[in-house]
Amino acid sequence: MMSRHAAFVLLLAFGAVFQLSCGIEVNVTKEDKLCLYANLMLNFSVSYEVADNKNQTAVFELPANATADGSACDNTTSMLKLDFEGHSWSMTFTTDGKNYQAAIVTFSYNLSDSKLFPNSVSNETKTVIVKPQMKDVGIDTCYSCHSKDTIEADSVNMTLWNVLIQAFVINGSKSENLTICEADTPMTTVAPTTAPRPTSTTPAPTLPTPTTGKYSYKPDENSTACLLANFGLRIGVKQGDKLEEMNFEPNGTQISGSCGLNSSELKLVSSSITIEFTFTNDTKKFRLHALNVTGKTSSGLMFTEANNNMSLWEATLGSSYMCNKEQNFTIASLVTIYTFNVQVQPFGVKKGLFSTAEECFLDSDLSFLVPIAVGVALSFLIILVLISYLIGRRKSRTGYQSV
């Protein structure tokens, strides 16, 4: 814990918002003291109207250039506000002095943003306001929730995970005490009285990390690969209040696709799932633009979901995109995808090999700062101890002389 605090002290001098491997980190100060701390990950899914009275769904994540300048703290209320590219998301907190809770979440999005909302028939800015589930958090604790929490509003889904928030920081120091969300707390079951047995804890079943598949597409047998993709993939299908998950098995998967100047496709067909990826580029960067998933769960549920307006896995043309950390995206109301160990290059592949990778912000590594920060902190500590010792020794000698 000392190294973490030392790194925090060193980084604080460089700004209030950081993109770390655990998500966006925000430090809000008042009178030069920390008053609100937040570290979280956030994705959006927005349905909007296009021509012919049809709807499209935009899926995007909180970008790395989000700012927290509009955040504020007070004795009874505080607000975390994140602005990005003409849009804003905020969470307002209130406290009674003993506990605090999230009062409202506000999301404003500008439909004139043609990058996120192409072909939108509206140019207006829309705002949704909802009440989240965060409540009864001890005033001197951080709210912690690693599980995915989707907040639903009109035409909008906001998915939070890996959340660590202290909305009212006492004396300028973030608390090490945690209030754990219900979703992260294992359920405890007690055996019936007719058959006495000790209380047992039954954690939710967890799938193993999916196998990383290595996929490539080439137009014919005499060509080299023009599209490369490595990733592990898990599909989550919503059934009522439950989410059934399955790992995509790369062994035996049939691979097809196409490579174009501005659009490339990869189609994977396994025994139970078919998934199609469509990548596009704007001559400077490429991105995953569309995803179509069809399959059958282990319980026999058939599903088909598509999203033709995504902006994920973005990197500069001539490079590949890489993200080793787990990511998850709700592509439609019923289907969520989880990806692991991703590296993709849908354009400009040379000699069948990946080009230099551009890493996602989740993989950004600031660990090299930790030993530096620890060294600086220890040096200051040694200097302080030495000064205290010398001052104390000098006072003792002065006292002897006066006698």
Short mmCIF file of C-alpha atoms in Angstrom, two decimals:
data_model
loop_
_atom_site.label_atom_id
_atom_site.label_comp_id
_atom_site.label_asym_id
_atom_site.label_seq_id
_atom_site.Cartn_x
_atom_site.Cartn_y
_atom_site.Cartn_z
CA MET A 1 0.00 0.00 0.00
CA MET A 2 2.92 2.37 0.59
CA SER A 3 4.03 2.10 -3.02
CA ARG A 4 0.53 2.87 -4.24
CA HIS A 5 0.30 5.98 -2.10
CA ALA A 6 3.76 7.12 -3.14
CA ALA A 7 2.86 6.75 -6.80
CA PHE A 8 -0.33 8.72 -6.18
CA VAL A 9 1.59 11.59 -4.58
CA LEU A 10 4.02 11.75 -7.47
CA LEU A 11 1.33 11.63 -10.14
CA LEU A 12 -0.91 14.20 -8.48
CA ALA A 13 1.39 16.99 -9.55
CA PHE A 14 0.69 16.24 -13.21
CA GLY A 15 -3.10 16.58 -13.23
CA ALA A 16 -6.43 15.51 -11.83
CA VAL A 17 -7.43 12.84 -14.37
CA PHE A 18 -5.30 9.80 -15.19
CA GLN A 19 -5.85 6.84 -17.54
CA LEU A 20 -4.49 3.84 -15.66
CA SER A 21 -4.75 0.11 -16.33
CA CYS A 22 -7.71 0.01 -13.92
CA GLY A 23 -9.70 2.73 -15.77
CA ILE A 24 -10.12 6.50 -15.53
CA GLU A 25 -8.93 7.93 -12.22
CA VAL A 26 -10.20 11.28 -10.96
CA ASN A 27 -8.97 13.33 -7.99
CA VAL A 28 -11.18 16.32 -7.14
CA THR A 29 -9.67 18.85 -4.74
CA LYS A 30 -11.03 21.73 -2.68
CA GLU A 31 -8.68 24.21 -1.02
CA ASP A 32 -5.77 21.99 -2.15
CA LYS A 33 -7.20 18.94 -0.35
CA LEU A 34 -8.62 15.80 -1.93
CA CYS A 35 -12.41 15.85 -1.49
CA LEU A 36 -13.63 13.26 -4.06
CA TYR A 37 -11.88 10.23 -5.49
CA ALA A 38 -13.10 8.02 -8.35
CA ASN A 39 -11.66 5.19 -10.40
CA LEU A 40 -14.05 3.50 -12.82
CA MET A 41 -14.73 2.08 -16.25
CA LEU A 42 -17.76 3.15 -18.30
CA ASN A 43 -19.37 2.10 -21.59
CA PHE A 44 -22.42 3.52 -23.35
CA SER A 45 -25.06 2.05 -25.63
CA VAL A 46 -27.37 4.64 -27.21
CA SER A 47 -30.31 3.98 -29.55
CA TYR A 48 -31.12 6.87 -31.88
CA GLU A 49 -33.31 7.55 -34.92
CA VAL A 50 -32.07 7.48 -38.51
CA ALA A 51 -33.94 7.80 -41.82
CA ASP A 52 -37.18 5.95 -42.58
CA ASN A 53 -38.18 5.89 -38.89
CA LYS A 54 -35.48 3.31 -38.17
CA ASN A 55 -33.18 3.13 -35.17
CA GLN A 56 -29.45 2.48 -34.85
CA THR A 57 -27.46 1.74 -31.72
CA ALA A 58 -24.16 3.46 -30.98
CA VAL A 59 -21.77 1.63 -28.65
CA PHE A 60 -18.74 3.48 -27.30
CA GLU A 61 -16.54 3.68 -24.23
CA LEU A 62 -15.55 6.64 -22.10
CA PRO A 63 -12.57 8.01 -24.06
CA ALA A 64 -9.10 8.67 -22.70
CA ASN A 65 -9.44 12.44 -23.19
CA ALA A 66 -12.36 12.83 -20.75
CA THR A 67 -11.94 15.75 -18.34
CA ALA A 68 -13.28 16.26 -14.82
CA ASP A 69 -13.11 20.07 -14.61
CA GLY A 70 -16.83 20.33 -13.79
CA SER A 71 -16.59 18.10 -10.71
CA ALA A 72 -17.22 19.70 -7.32
CA CYS A 73 -17.38 18.95 -3.57
CA ASP A 74 -19.35 20.34 -0.65
CA ASN A 75 -20.24 19.24 2.87
CA THR A 76 -23.57 17.63 1.95
CA THR A 77 -23.35 17.18 -1.84
CA SER A 78 -20.64 16.34 -4.34
CA MET A 79 -20.54 15.67 -8.07
CA LEU A 80 -18.30 13.66 -10.36
CA LYS A 81 -18.61 15.13 -13.86
CA LEU A 82 -16.80 13.78 -16.92
CA ASP A 83 -16.87 15.73 -20.19
CA PHE A 84 -15.79 14.28 -23.53
CA GLU A 85 -16.11 15.47 -27.12
CA GLY A 86 -19.27 17.53 -26.58
CA HIS A 87 -20.94 14.99 -24.29
CA SER A 88 -21.02 14.74 -20.50
CA TRP A 89 -21.73 12.17 -17.79
CA SER A 90 -22.12 12.96 -14.11
CA MET A 91 -23.03 11.30 -10.82
CA THR A 92 -24.30 13.43 -7.95
CA PHE A 93 -23.91 12.28 -4.33
CA THR A 94 -25.59 13.31 -1.08
CA THR A 95 -24.79 12.54 2.55
CA ASP A 96 -26.47 12.72 5.95
CA GLY A 97 -23.12 12.77 7.74
CA LYS A 98 -23.05 9.02 8.44
CA ASN A 99 -23.64 7.49 5.01
CA TYR A 100 -23.66 8.69 1.44
CA GLN A 101 -25.44 7.59 -1.72
CA ALA A 102 -25.57 8.34 -5.43
CA ALA A 103 -28.63 10.55 -5.90
CA ILE A 104 -28.76 10.83 -9.70
CA VAL A 105 -26.81 9.99 -12.85
CA THR A 106 -27.06 12.48 -15.71
CA PHE A 107 -25.91 11.76 -19.27
CA SER A 108 -26.07 14.39 -22.01
CA TYR A 109 -25.20 13.39 -25.57
CA ASN A 110 -25.05 15.47 -28.73
CA LEU A 111 -26.63 13.75 -31.72
CA SER A 112 -24.84 16.13 -34.10
CA ASP A 113 -21.64 14.15 -33.40
CA SER A 114 -21.47 12.29 -36.72
CA LYS A 115 -18.61 10.07 -35.54
CA LEU A 116 -20.64 8.49 -32.73
CA PHE A 117 -24.10 8.99 -34.25
CA PRO A 118 -23.80 8.77 -38.05
CA ASN A 119 -26.95 9.40 -40.10
CA SER A 120 -28.85 10.74 -37.09
CA VAL A 121 -31.97 12.66 -38.17
CA SER A 122 -31.63 14.88 -35.10
CA ASN A 123 -28.90 17.37 -34.19
CA GLU A 124 -30.18 18.08 -30.70
CA THR A 125 -28.51 17.38 -27.39
CA LYS A 126 -30.49 14.91 -25.31
CA THR A 127 -30.26 14.35 -21.57
CA VAL A 128 -31.31 11.35 -19.49
CA ILE A 129 -31.50 11.36 -15.69
CA VAL A 130 -31.75 8.16 -13.65
CA LYS A 131 -31.30 7.08 -10.04
CA PRO A 132 -28.52 4.49 -9.53
CA GLN A 133 -28.39 1.72 -6.91
CA MET A 134 -25.41 2.99 -4.91
CA LYS A 135 -26.64 3.70 -1.38
CA ASP A 136 -25.84 3.31 2.34
CA VAL A 137 -22.09 3.77 1.84
CA GLY A 138 -20.22 4.56 5.06
CA ILE A 139 -19.01 8.15 5.06
CA ASP A 140 -15.36 7.16 5.66
CA THR A 141 -15.31 4.29 3.15
CA CYS A 142 -14.84 3.80 -0.58
CA TYR A 143 -17.65 2.20 -2.57
CA SER A 144 -16.17 -0.78 -4.44
CA CYS A 145 -17.87 -2.78 -7.20
CA HIS A 146 -15.95 -4.91 -9.71
CA SER A 147 -19.12 -6.46 -11.17
CA LYS A 148 -20.77 -4.97 -14.22
CA ASP A 149 -23.68 -2.67 -13.35
CA THR A 150 -25.89 -1.50 -16.23
CA ILE A 151 -27.95 1.62 -15.59
CA GLU A 152 -30.88 1.76 -17.99
CA ALA A 153 -32.64 4.93 -19.16
CA ASP A 154 -34.69 5.97 -22.20
CA SER A 155 -32.76 4.69 -25.25
CA VAL A 156 -29.53 4.58 -23.20
CA ASN A 157 -27.63 1.88 -21.32
CA MET A 158 -24.64 2.94 -19.19
CA THR A 159 -22.42 0.11 -17.98
CA LEU A 160 -20.07 0.66 -15.04
CA TRP A 161 -17.52 -1.78 -13.64
CA ASN A 162 -14.28 -1.84 -11.66
CA VAL A 163 -15.68 1.08 -9.65
CA LEU A 164 -13.92 2.60 -6.64
CA ILE A 165 -15.44 5.86 -5.39
CA GLN A 166 -15.22 7.93 -2.23
CA ALA A 167 -17.64 10.81 -2.69
CA PHE A 168 -16.78 12.58 0.57
CA VAL A 169 -13.09 12.33 1.45
CA ILE A 170 -12.31 13.20 5.07
CA ASN A 171 -9.22 15.29 5.90
CA GLY A 172 -7.90 15.04 2.35
CA SER A 173 -6.95 11.33 2.57
CA LYS A 174 -8.72 8.55 0.68
CA SER A 175 -9.98 5.81 3.01
CA GLU A 176 -8.66 2.26 2.84
CA ASN A 177 -12.00 0.95 4.16
CA LEU A 178 -14.43 -0.44 1.59
CA THR A 179 -18.18 -0.78 1.25
CA ILE A 180 -18.58 -3.71 -1.18
CA CYS A 181 -21.51 -3.71 -3.60
CA GLU A 182 -24.06 -6.50 -3.32
CA ALA A 183 -23.08 -8.00 -6.68
CA ASP A 184 -19.52 -8.62 -5.42
CA THR A 185 -20.70 -10.27 -2.18
CA PRO A 186 -21.05 -14.08 -2.40
CA MET A 187 -24.47 -15.37 -1.43
CA THR A 188 -24.60 -17.37 1.80
CA THR A 189 -27.04 -20.27 2.06
CA VAL A 190 -28.16 -22.08 5.19
CA ALA A 191 -29.23 -25.71 5.11
CA PRO A 192 -32.85 -26.61 6.05
CA THR A 193 -33.53 -27.36 9.70
CA THR A 194 -34.64 -30.89 8.80
CA ALA A 195 -31.13 -31.69 7.65
CA PRO A 196 -28.74 -29.65 9.80
CA ARG A 197 -25.59 -28.65 7.97
CA PRO A 198 -23.15 -25.79 8.46
CA THR A 199 -23.65 -22.52 6.64
CA SER A 200 -21.80 -22.52 3.33
CA THR A 201 -20.81 -19.85 0.87
CA THR A 202 -21.60 -20.56 -2.75
CA PRO A 203 -19.85 -18.21 -5.19
CA ALA A 204 -21.35 -17.62 -8.61
CA PRO A 205 -19.99 -20.07 -11.22
CA THR A 206 -17.06 -18.60 -13.15
CA LEU A 207 -15.99 -19.69 -16.61
CA PRO A 208 -12.29 -20.18 -17.30
CA THR A 209 -10.58 -17.55 -19.40
CA PRO A 210 -11.44 -18.36 -23.04
CA THR A 211 -8.76 -19.80 -25.30
CA THR A 212 -7.04 -17.17 -27.44
CA GLY A 213 -7.79 -17.92 -31.07
CA LYS A 214 -5.37 -16.92 -33.83
CA TYR A 215 -7.30 -16.06 -36.97
CA SER A 216 -6.14 -14.84 -40.37
CA TYR A 217 -7.80 -14.32 -43.72
CA LYS A 218 -6.21 -14.37 -47.17
CA PRO A 219 -8.08 -14.02 -50.48
CA ASP A 220 -6.62 -17.22 -51.98
CA GLU A 221 -4.05 -19.90 -51.27
CA ASN A 222 -1.35 -18.05 -53.20
CA SER A 223 -1.73 -14.85 -51.17
CA THR A 224 -0.46 -13.78 -47.78
CA ALA A 225 -2.88 -12.82 -45.02
CA CYS A 226 -4.52 -9.40 -45.39
CA LEU A 227 -6.36 -9.52 -42.04
CA LEU A 228 -5.03 -10.79 -38.72
CA ALA A 229 -6.92 -11.20 -35.45
CA ASN A 230 -5.95 -12.83 -32.15
CA PHE A 231 -8.35 -12.82 -29.20
CA GLY A 232 -10.21 -14.85 -26.63
CA LEU A 233 -13.95 -14.32 -26.76
CA ARG A 234 -16.86 -14.84 -24.37
CA ILE A 235 -20.51 -14.19 -25.22
CA GLY A 236 -23.10 -13.22 -22.61
CA VAL A 237 -26.80 -13.57 -23.45
CA LYS A 238 -29.42 -11.95 -21.23
CA GLN A 239 -32.42 -14.09 -20.28
CA GLY A 240 -34.75 -12.13 -18.03
CA ASP A 241 -32.71 -11.20 -14.95
CA LYS A 242 -30.00 -13.77 -15.68
CA LEU A 243 -26.96 -13.65 -17.94
CA GLU A 244 -25.89 -16.92 -19.56
CA GLU A 245 -22.27 -16.90 -20.69
CA MET A 246 -20.31 -19.15 -23.04
CA ASN A 247 -16.73 -19.16 -24.29
CA PHE A 248 -16.10 -19.11 -28.02
CA GLU A 249 -14.05 -22.18 -28.96
CA PRO A 250 -11.45 -21.44 -31.68
CA ASN A 251 -10.65 -25.10 -32.40
CA GLY A 252 -12.52 -26.21 -35.51
CA THR A 253 -13.74 -22.70 -36.30
CA GLN A 254 -14.33 -21.89 -39.96
CA ILE A 255 -12.80 -18.60 -41.08
CA SER A 256 -13.89 -16.41 -43.98
CA GLY A 257 -13.90 -12.71 -44.75
CA SER A 258 -12.84 -9.96 -47.12
CA CYS A 259 -10.20 -7.24 -47.36
CA GLY A 260 -11.04 -3.90 -48.95
CA LEU A 261 -9.57 -0.45 -49.17
CA ASN A 262 -11.95 1.07 -46.59
CA SER A 263 -13.77 -1.97 -45.20
CA SER A 264 -12.65 -5.43 -44.12
CA GLU A 265 -14.64 -8.32 -42.66
CA LEU A 266 -13.90 -11.39 -40.57
CA LYS A 267 -16.47 -14.16 -40.14
CA LEU A 268 -16.01 -16.94 -37.58
CA VAL A 269 -18.30 -19.98 -37.47
CA SER A 270 -18.08 -22.48 -34.61
CA SER A 271 -20.43 -25.34 -33.73
CA SER A 272 -22.78 -23.05 -31.79
CA ILE A 273 -21.91 -19.42 -32.62
CA THR A 274 -21.43 -17.35 -35.77
CA ILE A 275 -19.86 -13.93 -35.33
CA GLU A 276 -19.06 -11.35 -38.01
CA PHE A 277 -16.71 -8.40 -37.46
CA THR A 278 -16.73 -5.41 -39.83
CA PHE A 279 -13.81 -2.97 -39.71
CA THR A 280 -13.71 0.42 -41.41
CA ASN A 281 -11.11 3.18 -41.80
CA ASP A 282 -11.15 6.91 -42.47
CA THR A 283 -7.68 6.96 -44.14
CA LYS A 284 -6.06 7.77 -40.77
CA LYS A 285 -7.47 5.29 -38.28
CA PHE A 286 -9.34 2.01 -38.34
CA ARG A 287 -11.97 0.76 -35.91
CA LEU A 288 -14.41 -2.08 -35.30
CA HIS A 289 -17.58 -0.64 -36.84
CA ALA A 290 -20.12 -3.47 -36.83
CA LEU A 291 -20.72 -6.80 -35.10
CA ASN A 292 -23.27 -9.51 -35.85
CA VAL A 293 -23.71 -12.47 -33.50
CA THR A 294 -25.94 -15.51 -34.02
CA GLY A 295 -25.96 -18.59 -31.85
CA LYS A 296 -27.51 -20.99 -29.41
CA THR A 297 -26.89 -21.10 -25.66
CA SER A 298 -26.31 -24.30 -23.68
CA SER A 299 -29.92 -24.05 -22.46
CA GLY A 300 -31.14 -24.07 -26.06
CA LEU A 301 -31.99 -20.36 -26.43
CA MET A 302 -31.51 -19.11 -29.99
CA PHE A 303 -30.33 -15.50 -30.37
CA THR A 304 -29.39 -13.04 -33.11
CA GLU A 305 -28.11 -9.55 -32.36
CA ALA A 306 -26.32 -6.94 -34.48
CA ASN A 307 -24.85 -3.50 -34.05
CA ASN A 308 -23.84 -1.53 -37.13
CA ASN A 309 -22.58 1.60 -35.41
CA MET A 310 -19.67 0.81 -33.14
CA SER A 311 -16.42 2.65 -32.55
CA LEU A 312 -14.13 0.18 -30.78
CA TRP A 313 -10.59 -1.19 -31.16
CA GLU A 314 -9.35 2.01 -32.77
CA ALA A 315 -5.75 2.40 -33.98
CA THR A 316 -3.72 4.23 -36.61
CA LEU A 317 -3.62 2.71 -40.10
CA GLY A 318 -0.38 0.83 -40.60
CA SER A 319 -0.38 -0.40 -37.01
CA SER A 320 -2.27 -3.08 -35.08
CA TYR A 321 -4.58 -2.66 -32.08
CA MET A 322 -3.68 -4.51 -28.86
CA CYS A 323 -5.46 -4.91 -25.53
CA ASN A 324 -4.45 -7.74 -23.20
CA LYS A 325 -6.82 -6.78 -20.39
CA GLU A 326 -10.40 -8.01 -20.30
CA GLN A 327 -12.93 -5.72 -22.00
CA ASN A 328 -16.69 -6.03 -22.26
CA PHE A 329 -19.18 -4.33 -24.54
CA THR A 330 -22.97 -4.51 -24.62
CA ILE A 331 -23.59 -4.63 -28.34
CA ALA A 332 -27.38 -4.83 -28.06
CA SER A 333 -30.03 -5.22 -25.39
CA LEU A 334 -29.51 -8.98 -25.02
CA VAL A 335 -25.89 -9.66 -25.94
CA THR A 336 -22.59 -8.66 -24.31
CA ILE A 337 -19.15 -9.67 -25.59
CA TYR A 338 -16.07 -10.09 -23.41
CA THR A 339 -12.66 -10.02 -25.07
CA PHE A 340 -9.23 -11.11 -23.82
CA ASN A 341 -5.69 -10.78 -25.24
CA VAL A 342 -6.81 -8.85 -28.31
CA GLN A 343 -4.56 -7.98 -31.23
CA VAL A 344 -6.15 -7.11 -34.57
CA GLN A 345 -5.00 -5.60 -37.85
CA PRO A 346 -7.66 -5.47 -40.58
CA PHE A 347 -5.69 -3.21 -42.97
CA GLY A 348 -2.12 -2.85 -44.21
CA VAL A 349 -0.83 -6.27 -43.18
CA LYS A 350 2.67 -6.87 -44.57
CA LYS A 351 4.23 -10.30 -45.06
CA GLY A 352 1.45 -11.87 -43.01
CA LEU A 353 2.70 -10.31 -39.75
CA PHE A 354 1.28 -7.82 -37.26
CA SER A 355 2.65 -4.28 -37.47
CA THR A 356 3.72 -2.36 -34.37
CA ALA A 357 0.86 -2.40 -31.86
CA GLU A 358 -0.96 0.57 -30.39
CA GLU A 359 -2.00 -0.47 -26.89
CA CYS A 360 -5.34 0.33 -25.33
CA PHE A 361 -5.30 2.60 -22.28
CA LEU A 362 -6.16 -0.43 -20.11
CA ASP A 363 -2.72 -1.82 -20.87
CA SER A 364 -0.88 1.44 -20.18
CA ASP A 365 1.77 0.65 -17.58
CA LEU A 366 2.76 3.26 -15.03
CA SER A 367 4.46 0.72 -12.80
CA PHE A 368 7.88 2.19 -13.64
CA LEU A 369 6.88 5.22 -11.55
CA VAL A 370 6.30 3.16 -8.42
CA PRO A 371 9.95 2.46 -7.51
CA ILE A 372 10.81 6.09 -8.28
CA ALA A 373 8.00 7.30 -6.04
CA VAL A 374 8.98 4.89 -3.28
CA GLY A 375 12.60 6.01 -3.52
CA VAL A 376 11.60 9.68 -3.33
CA ALA A 377 9.31 9.03 -0.37
CA LEU A 378 11.97 7.04 1.50
CA SER A 379 14.59 9.70 0.80
CA PHE A 380 12.36 12.40 2.27
CA LEU A 381 11.62 10.17 5.25
CA ILE A 382 15.33 9.56 5.91
CA ILE A 383 16.07 13.28 5.61
CA LEU A 384 13.27 14.15 8.04
CA VAL A 385 14.45 11.57 10.55
CA LEU A 386 18.03 12.82 10.28
CA ILE A 387 16.98 16.48 10.73
CA SER A 388 14.82 15.55 13.74
CA TYR A 389 17.73 13.65 15.26
CA LEU A 390 20.17 16.54 14.77
CA ILE A 391 17.74 19.09 16.21
CA GLY A 392 17.06 16.89 19.22
CA ARG A 393 20.75 16.31 19.80
CA ARG A 394 21.51 20.04 19.59
CA LYS A 395 18.80 20.86 22.15
CA SER A 396 20.19 18.24 24.50
CA ARG A 397 23.70 19.75 24.33
CA THR A 398 22.34 23.26 24.91
CA GLY A 399 20.52 22.03 27.99
CA TYR A 400 23.70 20.52 29.45
CA GLN A 401 25.66 23.76 28.95
CA SER A 402 23.05 25.88 30.75
CA VAL A 403 23.35 23.66 33.82
#
